[in-house]
């Protein structure tokens, strides 16, 4: 690979992973993912994060080639999740003199994963600096974005923020690695929101704290651990993150249903068309068909959420239950919620959805819309208009 520099002396040493099907064995990767790593070559050299073990056989050779015979002095560990850290032991074997730099929490976790002698560790405190020569690094702890030990590294001379998982996204870097040489809105924005909602969104309060910490810091470039490097317009990603971590939604409604024999599905379509006829943007998903990763992303994005299920034994449909568990985990806020569904004898699906919503503190804004037996058009029309009207009254408040 032709070497790419972020600025004089700062090399991109990341790799693309198109083999992995599921990130964290949970989230689909149709467009792959990049593990970004960076090497600063100065009087002293520093590698910032590594890559996932097994994702690229040439990683260490590339670093060695860039170093051109010089030693690797520091390995900065911003985050211990193995997508960034699982090459640490290999780095140490290749460069035995390297000091592994992390905060006290990093070192604790490091010892849980690797057998590394204390003499190879350099523990830094929040705000501490490390001078490499012309470049000076400072370290800033941002716990829970996305693990408790997570920190960012700031290079002062170039005002570059190595932001770790923050501002990252799914999708490989296929040509240029920079935002100003890619079409972010068309190709990367959706995958960035999916990454945020699936992985980081749960910790939005902590993202807000991280933002507060970085207030007043000059940032000319943002170099995250996944996805595009923000060289042209870093304020764009700061603006998006500020919205997402404050649970600001776009206008629109996500309808998600679970249906065994098509009755709940027909109700979903009817509700969607009624909302659409009122000029509201609608996205409808069959939860048994679309992976929850994509549904969660749209739930994060849009203001309205309407969940529907058939009854399944004495509960909601298991696939809807899976989605509900995932919603509970990511804990989106400021949603306008309604519920619908069908059953044959016990109304159990809708009841369990209502209970779930109440436990979550997401009280439905109107009475559920429910049908017993087949969802004939007369049955749907008798109740749907009123249900949608009440939903819209709350949605437009
Ligand atoms: Fe990209 Fe939390 O690891």
CSV table of C-alpha atoms and ligand atoms in Angstrom, one decimal:
chain,number,residue,atom,x,y,z
A,1,UNK,CA,0.0,0.0,0.0
A,2,UNK,CA,1.2,3.5,-0.8
A,3,UNK,CA,1.8,5.3,2.4
A,4,UNK,CA,-0.7,7.9,3.3
A,5,UNK,CA,0.1,10.8,5.6
A,6,UNK,CA,-2.3,12.8,7.7
A,7,UNK,CA,0.4,15.5,8.0
A,8,UNK,CA,4.2,15.5,7.9
A,9,UNK,CA,5.4,12.6,10.2
A,10,UNK,CA,1.9,11.2,10.9
A,11,UNK,CA,1.2,8.0,8.9
A,12,UNK,CA,-2.1,6.1,8.5
A,13,UNK,CA,-1.4,2.5,9.4
A,14,UNK,CA,-4.9,1.2,9.5
A,15,UNK,CA,-6.5,-1.7,7.6
A,16,UNK,CA,-9.8,-2.7,6.0
A,17,UNK,CA,-11.7,-5.8,7.1
A,18,UNK,CA,-14.1,-7.2,4.6
A,19,UNK,CA,-14.0,-10.8,5.9
A,20,UNK,CA,-15.9,-10.3,9.1
A,21,UNK,CA,-19.7,-10.7,8.8
A,22,UNK,CA,-20.7,-9.4,12.2
A,23,UNK,CA,-19.0,-6.7,14.3
A,24,UNK,CA,-18.9,-7.9,17.9
A,25,UNK,CA,-20.5,-11.0,16.5
A,26,UNK,CA,-23.7,-9.0,16.5
A,27,UNK,CA,-23.8,-6.1,14.0
A,28,UNK,CA,-23.8,-6.8,10.2
A,29,UNK,CA,-21.0,-5.4,8.1
A,30,UNK,CA,-22.2,-5.4,4.5
A,31,UNK,CA,-19.6,-2.7,3.6
A,32,UNK,CA,-16.9,-4.0,6.0
A,33,UNK,CA,-15.1,-1.9,8.6
A,34,UNK,CA,-11.7,-0.3,9.0
A,35,UNK,CA,-9.4,-0.5,12.0
A,36,UNK,CA,-7.6,2.8,12.0
A,37,UNK,CA,-4.1,2.9,13.5
A,38,UNK,CA,-1.6,5.8,13.2
A,39,UNK,CA,2.2,6.0,13.4
A,40,UNK,CA,3.9,9.3,14.3
A,41,UNK,CA,7.6,9.3,13.3
A,42,UNK,CA,9.6,12.0,15.1
A,43,UNK,CA,12.7,12.0,17.4
A,44,UNK,CA,10.6,9.4,19.2
A,45,UNK,CA,8.0,7.3,17.5
A,46,UNK,CA,4.5,6.5,18.6
A,47,UNK,CA,2.0,4.0,17.3
A,48,UNK,CA,-1.6,5.0,18.1
A,49,UNK,CA,-3.8,1.9,18.6
A,50,UNK,CA,-3.4,-1.3,16.6
A,51,UNK,CA,-5.8,-3.4,14.6
A,52,UNK,CA,-7.8,-6.6,15.1
A,53,UNK,CA,-5.6,-9.7,15.3
A,54,UNK,CA,-5.7,-11.6,12.0
A,55,UNK,CA,-7.2,-8.8,9.9
A,56,UNK,CA,-4.0,-8.1,8.1
A,57,UNK,CA,-0.7,-10.1,8.0
A,58,UNK,CA,1.4,-7.1,6.8
A,59,UNK,CA,0.6,-4.7,9.5
A,60,UNK,CA,3.8,-5.0,11.5
A,61,UNK,CA,6.0,-5.2,8.3
A,62,UNK,CA,4.4,-1.9,7.2
A,63,UNK,CA,5.2,-0.2,10.5
A,64,UNK,CA,8.7,-1.5,10.4
A,65,UNK,CA,9.1,-0.2,6.8
A,66,UNK,CA,7.9,3.3,7.8
A,67,UNK,CA,10.2,3.4,10.8
A,68,UNK,CA,13.1,2.6,8.4
A,69,UNK,CA,15.3,1.0,11.0
A,70,UNK,CA,14.3,3.3,13.9
A,71,UNK,CA,12.8,1.9,17.0
A,72,UNK,CA,9.2,2.0,18.0
A,73,UNK,CA,9.2,4.0,21.3
A,74,UNK,CA,5.6,4.1,22.3
A,75,UNK,CA,2.3,2.3,21.7
A,76,UNK,CA,-0.6,4.5,22.8
A,77,UNK,CA,-3.6,2.4,23.8
A,78,UNK,CA,-6.7,4.6,23.6
A,79,UNK,CA,-9.0,1.6,24.0
A,80,UNK,CA,-8.7,-2.0,25.0
A,81,UNK,CA,-11.5,-3.5,23.0
A,82,UNK,CA,-9.8,-6.2,20.9
A,83,UNK,CA,-10.7,-4.6,17.6
A,84,UNK,CA,-8.0,-2.1,18.4
A,85,UNK,CA,-5.8,-3.9,21.0
A,86,UNK,CA,-5.5,-7.6,20.0
A,87,UNK,CA,-2.2,-6.9,18.2
A,88,UNK,CA,-0.5,-5.4,21.3
A,89,UNK,CA,1.4,-8.6,22.3
A,90,UNK,CA,2.6,-9.0,18.6
A,91,UNK,CA,3.8,-5.4,18.6
A,92,UNK,CA,5.7,-6.0,21.8
A,93,UNK,CA,7.3,-9.2,20.3
A,94,UNK,CA,8.4,-7.3,17.2
A,95,UNK,CA,9.5,-4.1,19.1
A,96,UNK,CA,10.6,-5.4,22.5
A,97,UNK,CA,11.7,-1.9,23.7
A,98,UNK,CA,8.3,-0.3,23.1
A,99,UNK,CA,6.5,1.3,26.1
A,100,UNK,CA,2.8,0.6,26.2
A,101,UNK,CA,1.1,3.9,27.2
A,102,UNK,CA,-2.3,3.9,28.9
A,103,UNK,CA,-4.1,5.1,31.9
A,104,UNK,CA,-4.5,3.2,35.2
A,105,UNK,CA,-7.7,1.5,33.9
A,106,UNK,CA,-6.1,0.6,30.6
A,107,UNK,CA,-3.3,-1.2,32.4
A,108,UNK,CA,-5.7,-3.1,34.6
A,109,UNK,CA,-7.6,-4.4,31.5
A,110,UNK,CA,-4.3,-5.0,29.6
A,111,UNK,CA,-3.2,-7.4,32.3
A,112,UNK,CA,-6.5,-9.3,31.9
A,113,UNK,CA,-5.8,-9.9,28.3
A,114,UNK,CA,-2.0,-10.1,28.0
A,115,UNK,CA,1.1,-11.2,29.9
A,116,UNK,CA,3.0,-8.0,29.7
A,117,UNK,CA,5.9,-7.1,32.1
A,118,UNK,CA,5.4,-4.0,34.2
A,119,UNK,CA,8.7,-2.6,32.8
A,120,UNK,CA,6.9,-2.3,29.4
A,121,UNK,CA,4.1,-0.2,30.8
A,122,UNK,CA,3.9,3.6,31.0
A,123,UNK,CA,0.9,4.8,33.0
A,124,UNK,CA,-0.3,8.3,32.2
A,125,UNK,CA,-2.8,10.5,34.0
A,126,UNK,CA,-5.6,12.5,32.5
A,127,UNK,CA,-4.2,15.6,30.7
A,128,UNK,CA,-0.6,14.4,30.9
A,129,UNK,CA,1.7,15.1,27.9
A,130,UNK,CA,4.3,13.1,26.1
A,131,UNK,CA,6.8,15.0,23.9
A,132,UNK,CA,8.0,13.1,20.8
A,133,UNK,CA,10.1,15.9,19.3
A,134,UNK,CA,8.1,18.3,17.1
A,135,UNK,CA,5.0,16.5,18.0
A,136,UNK,CA,3.5,16.5,21.5
A,137,UNK,CA,0.7,14.2,22.6
A,138,UNK,CA,-1.7,14.8,25.4
A,139,UNK,CA,-4.1,12.2,26.8
A,140,UNK,CA,-7.7,12.8,27.9
A,141,UNK,CA,-9.9,10.2,29.5
A,142,UNK,CA,-13.3,9.8,28.1
A,143,UNK,CA,-14.7,6.9,30.2
A,144,UNK,CA,-17.5,4.8,28.6
A,145,UNK,CA,-17.0,6.0,25.1
A,146,UNK,CA,-16.9,3.2,24.7
A,147,UNK,CA,-15.3,1.2,27.6
A,148,UNK,CA,-14.4,2.5,31.1
A,149,UNK,CA,-10.7,2.9,30.2
A,150,UNK,CA,-11.2,4.8,26.9
A,151,UNK,CA,-9.2,7.9,26.2
A,152,UNK,CA,-8.4,10.2,23.3
A,153,UNK,CA,-5.0,11.4,22.3
A,154,UNK,CA,-4.5,14.9,21.0
A,155,UNK,CA,-1.5,16.0,19.0
A,156,UNK,CA,-0.9,19.7,19.8
A,157,UNK,CA,1.3,20.9,16.8
A,158,UNK,CA,-1.2,19.7,14.2
A,159,UNK,CA,-4.3,20.0,16.4
A,160,UNK,CA,-5.2,16.4,15.5
A,161,UNK,CA,-7.6,14.5,17.7
A,162,UNK,CA,-7.1,10.7,17.7
A,163,UNK,CA,-10.7,10.1,18.9
A,164,UNK,CA,-10.9,6.3,19.2
A,165,UNK,CA,-14.5,5.0,18.8
A,166,UNK,CA,-15.9,8.5,19.0
A,167,UNK,CA,-16.7,9.8,15.5
A,168,UNK,CA,-16.1,6.4,14.0
A,169,UNK,CA,-18.4,4.5,11.7
A,170,UNK,CA,-18.7,1.2,9.8
A,171,UNK,CA,-17.6,0.8,6.2
A,172,UNK,CA,-14.1,0.3,4.8
A,173,UNK,CA,-11.9,3.1,3.4
A,174,UNK,CA,-11.7,2.0,-0.2
A,175,UNK,CA,-9.8,4.9,-1.9
A,176,UNK,CA,-9.0,8.0,-0.1
A,177,UNK,CA,-9.2,7.9,3.7
A,178,UNK,CA,-10.2,11.6,4.1
A,179,UNK,CA,-13.7,13.1,4.3
A,180,UNK,CA,-12.9,15.8,1.8
A,181,UNK,CA,-12.1,13.2,-0.9
A,182,UNK,CA,-15.2,11.0,-0.2
A,183,UNK,CA,-19.0,11.5,-0.5
A,184,UNK,CA,-19.7,11.3,3.3
A,185,UNK,CA,-23.5,12.1,3.0
A,186,UNK,CA,-24.1,9.4,0.3
A,187,UNK,CA,-21.7,6.7,1.4
A,188,UNK,CA,-20.7,7.0,5.1
A,189,UNK,CA,-23.3,8.9,7.1
A,190,UNK,CA,-25.8,6.0,7.4
A,191,UNK,CA,-23.1,3.6,8.5
A,192,UNK,CA,-21.8,6.2,11.0
A,193,UNK,CA,-25.3,6.5,12.6
A,194,UNK,CA,-25.7,2.8,12.6
A,195,UNK,CA,-22.3,2.5,14.5
A,196,UNK,CA,-23.3,5.3,16.9
A,197,UNK,CA,-26.8,3.9,17.6
A,198,UNK,CA,-25.6,0.3,17.9
A,199,UNK,CA,-22.3,0.7,19.8
A,200,UNK,CA,-21.9,4.2,21.4
A,201,UNK,CA,-25.5,5.6,21.8
A,202,UNK,CA,-26.1,3.8,25.0
A,203,UNK,CA,-23.4,6.0,26.5
A,204,UNK,CA,-24.7,9.3,25.1
A,205,UNK,CA,-24.5,10.9,28.6
A,206,UNK,CA,-20.8,10.1,28.6
A,207,UNK,CA,-20.4,11.4,25.1
A,208,UNK,CA,-21.9,14.7,26.3
A,209,UNK,CA,-19.3,14.7,29.1
A,210,UNK,CA,-16.5,14.0,26.6
A,211,UNK,CA,-17.8,16.9,24.5
A,212,UNK,CA,-17.7,19.2,27.5
A,213,UNK,CA,-14.1,18.2,28.2
A,214,UNK,CA,-13.0,19.1,24.6
A,215,UNK,CA,-14.7,22.5,24.7
A,216,UNK,CA,-12.2,25.2,23.7
A,217,UNK,CA,-9.7,22.7,22.3
A,218,UNK,CA,-8.6,23.6,18.7
A,219,UNK,CA,-9.4,20.7,16.5
A,220,UNK,CA,-8.1,20.8,12.9
A,221,UNK,CA,-8.3,17.1,12.2
A,222,UNK,CA,-10.3,14.2,13.7
A,223,UNK,CA,-8.7,10.7,13.3
A,224,UNK,CA,-11.1,8.1,14.7
A,225,UNK,CA,-10.4,4.4,15.1
A,226,UNK,CA,-13.0,3.4,12.4
A,227,UNK,CA,-14.1,5.2,9.2
A,228,UNK,CA,-13.1,8.5,7.6
A,229,UNK,CA,-10.5,10.9,8.8
A,230,UNK,CA,-12.0,14.3,9.2
A,231,UNK,CA,-9.5,16.7,7.5
A,232,UNK,CA,-11.8,18.9,5.4
A,233,UNK,CA,-14.8,19.6,7.6
A,234,UNK,CA,-14.4,18.2,11.2
A,235,UNK,CA,-17.2,20.5,12.3
A,236,UNK,CA,-19.7,18.3,10.3
A,237,UNK,CA,-19.0,15.2,12.4
A,238,UNK,CA,-19.0,17.3,15.6
A,239,UNK,CA,-22.4,18.7,14.7
A,240,UNK,CA,-23.8,15.3,14.0
A,241,UNK,CA,-22.5,13.8,17.2
A,242,UNK,CA,-23.8,16.7,19.2
A,243,UNK,CA,-27.3,16.0,17.8
A,244,UNK,CA,-27.1,12.2,18.3
A,245,UNK,CA,-25.8,12.3,21.9
A,246,UNK,CA,-28.6,14.8,22.8
A,247,UNK,CA,-31.2,12.5,21.3
A,248,UNK,CA,-32.3,15.1,18.7
A,249,UNK,CA,-34.5,13.3,16.2
A,250,UNK,CA,-35.5,14.0,12.6
A,251,UNK,CA,-39.1,14.2,11.5
A,252,UNK,CA,-40.4,10.8,10.5
A,253,UNK,CA,-41.9,7.6,11.8
A,254,UNK,CA,-40.5,4.1,12.0
A,255,UNK,CA,-43.1,1.3,12.0
A,256,UNK,CA,-41.8,-2.1,13.1
A,257,UNK,CA,-43.9,-5.2,13.2
A,258,UNK,CA,-43.8,-8.9,13.8
A,259,UNK,CA,-46.4,-10.9,12.0
A,260,UNK,CA,-46.9,-14.7,11.5
A,261,UNK,CA,-49.7,-14.8,9.0
A,262,UNK,CA,-49.8,-11.3,7.6
A,263,UNK,CA,-52.5,-9.7,9.7
A,264,UNK,CA,-50.3,-7.4,11.8
A,265,UNK,CA,-48.3,-6.7,8.5
A,266,UNK,CA,-51.5,-5.4,6.9
A,267,UNK,CA,-52.2,-3.2,9.8
A,268,UNK,CA,-48.7,-1.8,9.6
A,269,UNK,CA,-49.1,-0.9,5.9
A,270,UNK,CA,-52.4,0.7,6.5
A,271,UNK,CA,-51.0,2.9,9.4
A,272,UNK,CA,-48.0,3.8,7.2
A,273,UNK,CA,-50.2,4.9,4.3
A,274,UNK,CA,-52.4,7.0,6.5
A,275,UNK,CA,-49.3,8.7,8.0
A,276,UNK,CA,-47.9,9.1,4.5
A,277,UNK,CA,-51.1,10.7,3.3
A,278,UNK,CA,-50.6,13.3,6.0
A,279,UNK,CA,-47.1,14.2,4.6
A,280,UNK,CA,-45.2,12.2,7.3
A,281,UNK,CA,-42.1,10.3,6.2
A,282,UNK,CA,-42.5,6.6,7.1
A,283,UNK,CA,-40.1,3.6,7.2
A,284,UNK,CA,-41.7,0.2,7.8
A,285,UNK,CA,-39.8,-2.9,8.8
A,286,UNK,CA,-40.7,-6.6,9.3
A,287,UNK,CA,-38.6,-7.3,12.4
A,288,UNK,CA,-38.2,-11.0,11.3
A,289,UNK,CA,-36.6,-9.9,8.1
A,290,UNK,CA,-34.4,-6.9,8.7
A,291,UNK,CA,-31.6,-7.2,11.2
A,292,UNK,CA,-32.2,-5.1,14.3
A,293,UNK,CA,-29.0,-3.1,13.7
A,294,UNK,CA,-30.7,-1.2,10.9
A,295,UNK,CA,-34.0,-0.8,12.8
A,296,UNK,CA,-32.2,0.6,15.8
A,297,UNK,CA,-30.4,3.1,13.6
A,298,UNK,CA,-33.7,4.4,12.2
A,299,UNK,CA,-35.3,4.4,15.7
A,300,UNK,CA,-32.4,6.6,16.8
A,301,UNK,CA,-32.9,8.8,13.8
A,302,UNK,CA,-36.6,9.4,13.7
A,303,UNK,CA,-39.0,11.0,16.2
A,304,UNK,CA,-41.9,8.6,15.9
A,305,UNK,CA,-41.9,4.8,16.7
A,306,UNK,CA,-44.8,2.5,16.2
A,307,UNK,CA,-44.4,-1.1,17.3
A,308,UNK,CA,-46.7,-3.9,16.3
A,309,UNK,CA,-46.9,-7.6,17.1
A,310,UNK,CA,-49.1,-10.6,16.8
A,311,UNK,CA,-49.7,-12.6,19.9
A,312,UNK,CA,-47.2,-15.5,20.3
A,313,UNK,CA,-48.3,-18.0,23.0
A,314,UNK,CA,-48.7,-15.6,25.9
A,315,UNK,CA,-46.3,-12.9,24.8
A,316,UNK,CA,-45.3,-10.7,21.9
A,317,UNK,CA,-43.5,-12.4,18.9
A,318,UNK,CA,-40.0,-13.5,19.9
A,319,UNK,CA,-38.4,-11.4,17.2
A,320,UNK,CA,-40.2,-8.3,18.5
A,321,UNK,CA,-39.0,-9.3,22.0
A,322,UNK,CA,-35.4,-9.3,20.6
A,323,UNK,CA,-35.9,-5.9,19.2
A,324,UNK,CA,-37.4,-4.6,22.5
A,325,UNK,CA,-34.4,-6.0,24.4
A,326,UNK,CA,-32.0,-4.1,22.1
A,327,UNK,CA,-34.0,-0.9,22.4
A,328,UNK,CA,-33.8,-1.2,26.1
A,329,UNK,CA,-30.0,-1.6,25.9
A,330,UNK,CA,-29.4,1.4,23.7
A,331,UNK,CA,-32.1,3.5,25.6
A,332,UNK,CA,-33.1,6.1,23.0
A,333,UNK,CA,-35.0,9.1,24.3
A,334,UNK,CA,-37.6,11.7,23.2
A,335,UNK,CA,-39.6,9.2,21.1
A,336,UNK,CA,-43.4,9.4,20.3
A,337,UNK,CA,-44.5,5.8,20.7
A,338,UNK,CA,-47.6,3.9,19.8
A,339,UNK,CA,-48.5,0.2,19.7
A,340,UNK,CA,-50.7,-2.1,17.6
A,341,UNK,CA,-51.2,-5.7,16.9
A,342,UNK,CA,-53.5,-8.7,16.3
A,343,UNK,CA,-54.4,-11.9,18.1
A,344,UNK,CA,-56.8,-14.7,18.0
A,345,UNK,CA,-57.9,-15.2,21.6
A,346,UNK,CA,-55.9,-13.4,24.3
A,347,UNK,CA,-54.5,-10.0,23.1
A,348,UNK,CA,-51.2,-11.1,24.7
A,349,UNK,CA,-48.9,-9.6,22.2
A,350,UNK,CA,-50.2,-6.0,22.5
A,351,UNK,CA,-50.5,-6.4,26.3
A,352,UNK,CA,-46.8,-7.5,26.6
A,353,UNK,CA,-45.7,-4.6,24.3
A,354,UNK,CA,-47.6,-2.1,26.5
A,355,UNK,CA,-46.1,-3.5,29.6
A,356,UNK,CA,-42.6,-3.4,28.1
A,357,UNK,CA,-43.1,0.3,27.0
A,358,UNK,CA,-44.3,1.2,30.5
A,359,UNK,CA,-41.3,-0.5,32.2
A,360,UNK,CA,-39.0,1.4,29.8
A,361,UNK,CA,-40.7,4.7,30.7
A,362,UNK,CA,-41.8,5.2,27.1
A,363,UNK,CA,-45.6,5.5,27.7
A,364,UNK,CA,-47.6,5.0,24.4
A,365,UNK,CA,-49.3,8.2,23.4
A,366,UNK,CA,-52.6,6.6,22.7
A,367,UNK,CA,-54.6,3.4,23.2
A,368,UNK,CA,-53.2,0.5,21.2
A,369,UNK,CA,-54.9,-0.4,17.9
A,370,UNK,CA,-55.8,-4.1,18.1
A,371,UNK,CA,-57.6,-6.5,15.8
A,372,UNK,CA,-58.9,-10.0,16.7
A,373,UNK,CA,-58.6,-12.7,14.0
A,374,UNK,CA,-58.1,-11.8,10.3
A,375,UNK,CA,-57.3,-8.2,9.5
A,376,UNK,CA,-60.1,-7.6,6.9
A,377,UNK,CA,-60.2,-4.1,5.4
A,378,UNK,CA,-63.4,-3.2,7.3
A,379,UNK,CA,-61.9,-4.1,10.6
A,380,UNK,CA,-58.7,-2.1,9.9
A,381,UNK,CA,-60.6,1.0,8.6
A,382,UNK,CA,-62.9,1.0,11.6
A,383,UNK,CA,-60.1,1.7,14.0
A,384,UNK,CA,-57.0,2.9,12.1
A,385,UNK,CA,-58.0,6.4,11.3
A,386,UNK,CA,-58.7,7.3,15.0
A,387,UNK,CA,-55.4,5.6,16.1
A,388,UNK,CA,-53.4,7.5,13.5
A,389,UNK,CA,-55.1,10.8,14.3
A,390,UNK,CA,-54.3,10.5,18.0
A,391,UNK,CA,-50.7,9.5,17.2
A,392,UNK,CA,-50.3,12.6,14.9
A,393,UNK,CA,-51.8,14.9,17.5
A,394,UNK,CA,-49.0,13.9,19.9
A,395,UNK,CA,-46.3,13.7,17.2
A,396,UNK,CA,-47.0,17.2,16.0
A,397,UNK,CA,-47.0,18.8,19.5
B,1,LIG,FE1,-13.8,0.0,18.1
B,1,LIG,FE2,-15.1,-0.2,21.3
B,1,LIG,O1,-14.0,-0.7,19.8
